[in-house]
Amino acid sequence: MKLNNKQENEVNKICCPKCKSKSFIKWTKRKTENRGLIQRYKCKECNKTFTHDDGFFRMRNHPNKITLCLDLFYRGVSTRKVQEHLQAFYPHNSSNKTIYKWVVKYSEMIGEFTDKIKVSGGSEVQLDEMEYHRREEHKKQGVSKDWFIDSIDVKTRYMVSSKYFKSRGQDELKEVMAKVKYKTEGYITTITTDGYTAYGKVIKQTWGYNNKIGKYNISHNKKIASKGEGFNIYVERMHNSIRERTVTFRGFHGRIESAQAIMKGYEIFYNFIRKHQAINCCPYELATDIKLENPNKWLELIGMSKN
Ligand SMILES: [Zn+2]
């Protein structure tokens, strides 16, 4: 059988899970209720039979249905409304809790992949924080005041690094900053923040002092709104987009890890899925080497995360 390019690429990614051999033959096909026929392979080295995990291993629902829910959710439709939509169009219904679980699972999966992508952007990154309220798992614990710390590459509008935290102390800022440094190595010369005092020390520590030139390796551009210096316009605009979308979340509830995953998913949506008005494309197209060909970009990103 002659394979086309796309099929060939698919096969090239597969290897035996036991001995990692790439020498295998097509074996049987297993019929699944919701995902059609799944190809089994047999390893020629160790005789193990296996299927290829495309990210939807052991899921009872079709990848299209799952990614459709992710897409609607990040476009601002609540899980309850997504559930009502499913009820009308799919015979096998899903609860809004299941949809919430899918959002968390696949945001984490794609996030592990996108967190490693290097960014070739401009010379300035803006960093800021937004406050969020989260209802704790047990009602008695009340409401936790959390923070989303994020950063944007001014030239490409790519959200470089972000994370949802319980507070915004030095450790939290350090974590986001370290990722900015890792991803933008060799590109940025300036970090812009507001007047929050914790930034200065963390920025200096992260980039370090250069003895040769007798200066810090990065310049810290501190904008203090109260002094009439204006706002950090790019990061502020991004916050407006985030608020617009996350208003339907109606505040977070439950575990901090779920809120973290959901905001990671928003970062993915912002960089890879949603067309940015100002640049007329998605930020990833300007900032990274990633090429996405499938119109269902969620599906393609999930596939990439599993390889
Ligand atoms: Zn094997």
Short mmCIF file of C-alpha atoms and ligand atoms in Angstrom, two decimals:
data_model
loop_
_atom_site.label_atom_id
_atom_site.label_comp_id
_atom_site.label_asym_id
_atom_site.label_seq_id
_atom_site.Cartn_x
_atom_site.Cartn_y
_atom_site.Cartn_z
CA MET A 1 0.00 0.00 0.00
CA LYS A 2 1.30 3.42 -0.91
CA LEU A 3 0.91 5.96 1.84
CA ASN A 4 0.39 9.65 1.19
CA ASN A 5 2.62 12.16 2.99
CA LYS A 6 0.24 12.72 5.85
CA GLN A 7 -0.22 9.00 6.55
CA GLU A 8 3.52 8.43 6.29
CA ASN A 9 4.18 11.12 8.90
CA GLU A 10 1.63 9.53 11.18
CA VAL A 11 3.32 6.14 10.89
CA ASN A 12 6.80 7.63 11.41
CA LYS A 13 5.80 8.91 14.83
CA ILE A 14 4.76 5.47 16.06
CA CYS A 15 7.06 3.12 17.93
CA CYS A 16 6.62 0.06 20.13
CA PRO A 17 5.79 1.21 23.68
CA LYS A 18 7.74 -1.71 25.16
CA CYS A 19 11.06 -1.75 23.25
CA LYS A 20 10.73 1.52 21.25
CA SER A 21 11.37 -0.35 17.99
CA LYS A 22 10.06 1.24 14.80
CA SER A 23 9.85 -2.14 13.13
CA PHE A 24 6.24 -3.27 13.29
CA ILE A 25 3.40 -4.53 11.09
CA LYS A 26 -0.26 -3.64 10.91
CA TRP A 27 -2.20 -6.13 13.00
CA THR A 28 -5.94 -6.18 13.67
CA LYS A 29 -8.42 -3.33 13.78
CA ARG A 30 -10.55 -2.87 16.85
CA LYS A 31 -14.02 -1.45 16.45
CA THR A 32 -14.88 1.19 19.04
CA GLU A 33 -18.34 2.56 19.60
CA ASN A 34 -17.51 6.24 19.32
CA ARG A 35 -14.10 6.47 17.71
CA GLY A 36 -14.52 4.11 14.73
CA LEU A 37 -11.88 1.52 13.80
CA ILE A 38 -8.61 1.72 15.74
CA GLN A 39 -5.53 0.15 14.13
CA ARG A 40 -3.47 -2.28 16.23
CA TYR A 41 0.18 -2.88 15.40
CA LYS A 42 2.50 -5.80 16.21
CA CYS A 43 6.17 -5.23 17.05
CA LYS A 44 8.54 -7.36 14.94
CA GLU A 45 11.22 -7.24 17.66
CA CYS A 46 9.33 -8.20 20.81
CA ASN A 47 5.93 -9.31 19.43
CA LYS A 48 3.98 -6.87 21.57
CA THR A 49 0.75 -5.62 20.03
CA PHE A 50 -0.18 -2.01 20.61
CA THR A 51 -2.24 0.95 19.39
CA HIS A 52 -0.94 4.47 18.81
CA ASP A 53 -1.99 6.99 21.47
CA ASP A 54 -3.23 10.04 19.57
CA GLY A 55 -4.19 11.78 22.82
CA PHE A 56 -7.63 10.20 22.96
CA PHE A 57 -6.64 6.76 24.23
CA ARG A 58 -9.47 5.11 26.23
CA MET A 59 -11.73 8.16 25.74
CA ARG A 60 -15.31 7.13 25.10
CA ASN A 61 -16.07 10.16 22.94
CA HIS A 62 -15.02 11.15 19.46
CA PRO A 63 -12.03 13.57 19.28
CA ASN A 64 -14.14 15.96 17.16
CA LYS A 65 -16.80 16.14 19.85
CA ILE A 66 -14.23 16.74 22.59
CA THR A 67 -12.33 19.44 20.69
CA LEU A 68 -15.60 21.10 19.68
CA CYS A 69 -16.41 21.48 23.37
CA LEU A 70 -12.97 22.98 24.08
CA ASP A 71 -13.42 25.43 21.24
CA LEU A 72 -16.88 26.58 22.34
CA PHE A 73 -15.73 26.89 25.94
CA TYR A 74 -12.82 29.20 25.10
CA ARG A 75 -14.97 31.24 22.73
CA GLY A 76 -17.05 32.12 25.76
CA VAL A 77 -19.85 29.53 25.90
CA SER A 78 -20.45 28.18 29.41
CA THR A 79 -20.10 24.44 30.08
CA ARG A 80 -23.83 24.33 30.82
CA LYS A 81 -24.67 25.80 27.42
CA VAL A 82 -22.20 23.50 25.67
CA GLN A 83 -23.93 20.60 27.39
CA GLU A 84 -27.34 21.78 26.16
CA HIS A 85 -25.95 22.02 22.64
CA LEU A 86 -24.58 18.46 22.84
CA GLN A 87 -27.89 17.17 24.11
CA ALA A 88 -29.56 18.50 20.96
CA PHE A 89 -27.04 17.22 18.44
CA TYR A 90 -25.38 14.09 19.85
CA PRO A 91 -27.32 11.01 20.92
CA HIS A 92 -24.77 10.23 23.62
CA ASN A 93 -25.10 13.07 26.00
CA SER A 94 -22.34 14.47 28.18
CA SER A 95 -22.72 16.28 31.46
CA ASN A 96 -21.30 19.76 32.02
CA LYS A 97 -18.91 18.20 34.56
CA THR A 98 -17.49 15.96 31.84
CA ILE A 99 -16.96 18.97 29.62
CA TYR A 100 -15.15 20.73 32.47
CA LYS A 101 -12.94 17.64 32.89
CA TRP A 102 -12.09 17.61 29.17
CA VAL A 103 -11.12 21.29 29.28
CA VAL A 104 -8.79 20.62 32.23
CA LYS A 105 -7.28 17.41 30.80
CA TYR A 106 -6.52 18.72 27.32
CA SER A 107 -5.35 22.15 28.46
CA GLU A 108 -2.79 20.43 30.68
CA MET A 109 -1.77 18.07 27.88
CA ILE A 110 -1.26 20.81 25.26
CA GLY A 111 0.28 23.15 27.88
CA GLU A 112 3.11 20.72 28.60
CA PHE A 113 3.97 20.90 24.90
CA THR A 114 3.53 24.65 24.35
CA ASP A 115 5.52 25.51 27.50
CA LYS A 116 8.64 24.20 25.75
CA ILE A 117 8.22 26.20 22.54
CA LYS A 118 10.86 28.89 22.02
CA VAL A 119 9.69 32.32 20.94
CA SER A 120 11.39 34.47 18.33
CA GLY A 121 9.83 37.80 19.04
CA GLY A 122 10.87 41.40 19.57
CA SER A 123 13.01 43.13 22.18
CA GLU A 124 10.30 43.98 24.75
CA VAL A 125 8.12 41.80 26.96
CA GLN A 126 5.43 43.34 29.19
CA LEU A 127 4.48 41.57 32.41
CA ASP A 128 1.47 42.12 34.65
CA GLU A 129 -1.01 40.46 37.03
CA MET A 130 -4.80 40.21 37.25
CA GLU A 131 -6.82 39.41 40.35
CA TYR A 132 -9.29 36.50 40.34
CA HIS A 133 -11.67 35.16 42.94
CA ARG A 134 -12.06 31.44 43.42
CA ARG A 135 -14.66 29.65 45.52
CA GLU A 136 -12.87 26.94 47.52
CA GLU A 137 -13.93 23.29 47.29
CA HIS A 138 -15.57 23.37 50.69
CA LYS A 139 -17.95 26.25 51.20
CA LYS A 140 -16.65 26.94 54.70
CA GLN A 141 -13.23 27.77 53.29
CA GLY A 142 -14.83 30.69 51.49
CA VAL A 143 -13.33 32.68 48.64
CA SER A 144 -9.65 32.71 47.74
CA LYS A 145 -8.19 35.84 46.14
CA ASP A 146 -5.89 34.56 43.43
CA TRP A 147 -3.65 36.06 40.76
CA PHE A 148 -3.05 35.38 37.10
CA ILE A 149 0.48 36.52 36.20
CA ASP A 150 1.08 36.90 32.48
CA SER A 151 3.48 38.35 29.93
CA ILE A 152 3.27 39.41 26.30
CA ASP A 153 5.83 39.85 23.54
CA VAL A 154 5.03 43.32 22.20
CA LYS A 155 6.07 42.64 18.59
CA THR A 156 4.14 39.40 17.98
CA ARG A 157 1.49 39.68 20.77
CA TYR A 158 2.41 36.14 21.81
CA MET A 159 1.58 35.39 25.45
CA VAL A 160 5.06 34.23 26.42
CA SER A 161 4.49 32.83 29.89
CA SER A 162 1.56 32.82 32.29
CA LYS A 163 0.33 31.01 35.37
CA TYR A 164 -2.56 31.16 37.82
CA PHE A 165 -1.43 31.39 41.46
CA LYS A 166 -2.79 31.74 44.98
CA SER A 167 -0.64 34.83 45.53
CA ARG A 168 1.78 37.16 43.76
CA GLY A 169 4.92 37.04 45.86
CA GLN A 170 8.51 36.78 44.65
CA ASP A 171 8.36 33.00 44.14
CA GLU A 172 5.38 33.30 41.80
CA LEU A 173 6.89 36.17 39.82
CA LYS A 174 10.16 34.23 39.62
CA GLU A 175 8.44 31.20 38.11
CA VAL A 176 6.81 33.22 35.32
CA MET A 177 9.96 35.28 34.75
CA ALA A 178 12.21 32.19 34.47
CA LYS A 179 9.99 30.90 31.68
CA VAL A 180 10.08 34.26 29.90
CA LYS A 181 13.88 34.08 29.98
CA TYR A 182 13.97 30.47 28.77
CA LYS A 183 11.57 31.08 25.89
CA THR A 184 12.93 34.39 24.62
CA GLU A 185 16.68 33.77 25.09
CA GLY A 186 18.63 36.00 22.74
CA TYR A 187 15.73 38.28 21.83
CA ILE A 188 14.56 40.52 24.62
CA THR A 189 16.44 43.44 26.12
CA THR A 190 13.61 45.08 28.09
CA ILE A 191 11.00 43.93 30.59
CA THR A 192 8.17 46.39 31.20
CA THR A 193 6.08 46.22 34.38
CA ASP A 194 3.95 48.46 36.54
CA GLY A 195 5.25 49.94 39.78
CA TYR A 196 4.73 46.82 41.93
CA THR A 197 7.93 46.76 43.99
CA ALA A 198 8.52 42.99 43.97
CA TYR A 199 9.42 43.06 40.26
CA GLY A 200 12.80 44.83 40.46
CA LYS A 201 14.67 42.23 42.49
CA VAL A 202 13.18 39.25 40.64
CA ILE A 203 14.08 40.68 37.22
CA LYS A 204 17.66 41.41 38.29
CA GLN A 205 18.07 37.94 39.81
CA THR A 206 16.61 36.16 36.79
CA TRP A 207 18.76 37.83 34.14
CA GLY A 208 21.81 38.56 36.27
CA TYR A 209 24.56 41.16 36.18
CA ASN A 210 27.03 41.37 33.34
CA ASN A 211 30.52 42.20 34.66
CA LYS A 212 31.94 42.82 31.20
CA ILE A 213 29.62 45.68 30.41
CA GLY A 214 29.03 46.66 34.04
CA LYS A 215 25.25 46.50 33.70
CA TYR A 216 22.36 44.13 34.28
CA ASN A 217 21.62 41.83 31.32
CA ILE A 218 18.15 43.28 30.98
CA SER A 219 16.70 46.73 31.39
CA HIS A 220 13.67 47.08 33.62
CA ASN A 221 11.18 49.62 32.30
CA LYS A 222 8.93 50.54 35.22
CA LYS A 223 5.74 52.42 34.29
CA ILE A 224 3.92 54.07 37.14
CA ALA A 225 0.39 54.96 36.12
CA SER A 226 -0.12 57.43 38.96
CA LYS A 227 2.79 59.52 37.65
CA GLY A 228 0.93 59.96 34.38
CA GLU A 229 3.33 57.75 32.46
CA GLY A 230 0.44 55.87 30.87
CA PHE A 231 -0.31 52.19 30.92
CA ASN A 232 1.44 49.22 29.45
CA ILE A 233 -0.92 49.24 26.53
CA TYR A 234 -0.27 45.76 25.04
CA VAL A 235 -0.57 43.81 28.24
CA GLU A 236 -3.59 45.94 29.24
CA ARG A 237 -5.34 45.14 25.96
CA MET A 238 -4.62 41.47 26.45
CA HIS A 239 -6.19 41.69 29.91
CA ASN A 240 -9.33 43.16 28.37
CA SER A 241 -9.57 40.16 26.00
CA ILE A 242 -9.01 37.78 28.89
CA ARG A 243 -11.70 39.46 31.00
CA GLU A 244 -14.14 39.37 28.10
CA ARG A 245 -13.70 35.59 27.74
CA THR A 246 -13.32 34.56 31.34
CA VAL A 247 -16.41 36.44 32.52
CA THR A 248 -18.48 33.37 31.56
CA PHE A 249 -16.36 31.23 33.88
CA ARG A 250 -18.28 33.13 36.61
CA GLY A 251 -15.30 32.98 38.88
CA PHE A 252 -13.44 29.77 39.47
CA HIS A 253 -14.53 27.12 41.88
CA GLY A 254 -12.77 24.10 43.37
CA ARG A 255 -9.14 23.13 43.19
CA ILE A 256 -6.38 25.59 42.33
CA GLU A 257 -5.07 23.01 39.83
CA SER A 258 -8.32 23.19 37.81
CA ALA A 259 -8.14 26.98 37.65
CA GLN A 260 -4.50 26.70 36.58
CA ALA A 261 -5.37 24.28 33.78
CA ILE A 262 -8.25 26.42 32.56
CA MET A 263 -6.07 29.53 32.36
CA LYS A 264 -3.36 27.51 30.61
CA GLY A 265 -6.04 26.60 28.08
CA TYR A 266 -6.84 30.27 27.69
CA GLU A 267 -3.15 30.96 26.94
CA ILE A 268 -3.31 28.28 24.21
CA PHE A 269 -6.53 29.76 22.82
CA TYR A 270 -5.01 33.25 22.82
CA ASN A 271 -1.78 32.19 21.07
CA PHE A 272 -2.90 29.45 18.69
CA ILE A 273 -6.65 29.49 18.09
CA ARG A 274 -8.03 33.01 18.15
CA LYS A 275 -7.17 35.41 15.35
CA HIS A 276 -5.61 38.55 16.82
CA GLN A 277 -7.27 41.68 15.39
CA ALA A 278 -4.17 43.90 15.46
CA ILE A 279 -1.89 41.49 13.57
CA ASN A 280 -4.61 39.78 11.50
CA CYS A 281 -3.33 36.28 12.30
CA CYS A 282 -2.60 34.18 15.37
CA PRO A 283 0.40 35.22 17.51
CA TYR A 284 2.03 31.78 17.13
CA GLU A 285 2.35 32.37 13.38
CA LEU A 286 4.67 35.32 14.00
CA ALA A 287 6.42 34.09 17.13
CA THR A 288 7.12 30.37 16.66
CA ASP A 289 8.14 27.73 14.11
CA ILE A 290 4.92 25.77 14.65
CA LYS A 291 2.88 25.11 11.50
CA LEU A 292 -0.74 24.04 11.87
CA GLU A 293 -2.54 22.66 8.81
CA ASN A 294 -5.70 21.12 10.21
CA PRO A 295 -8.55 23.66 10.50
CA ASN A 296 -9.25 21.95 13.85
CA LYS A 297 -6.14 23.34 15.54
CA TRP A 298 -7.09 21.90 18.94
CA LEU A 299 -6.93 18.42 17.45
CA GLU A 300 -3.59 19.06 15.76
CA LEU A 301 -2.07 20.51 18.95
CA ILE A 302 -3.23 17.48 20.96
CA GLY A 303 -1.61 15.20 18.35
CA MET A 304 1.66 17.20 18.57
CA SER A 305 1.60 17.01 22.38
CA LYS A 306 1.55 13.22 22.27
CA ASN A 307 4.67 12.89 20.09
ZN ZN B 1 8.69 -4.10 20.76
#
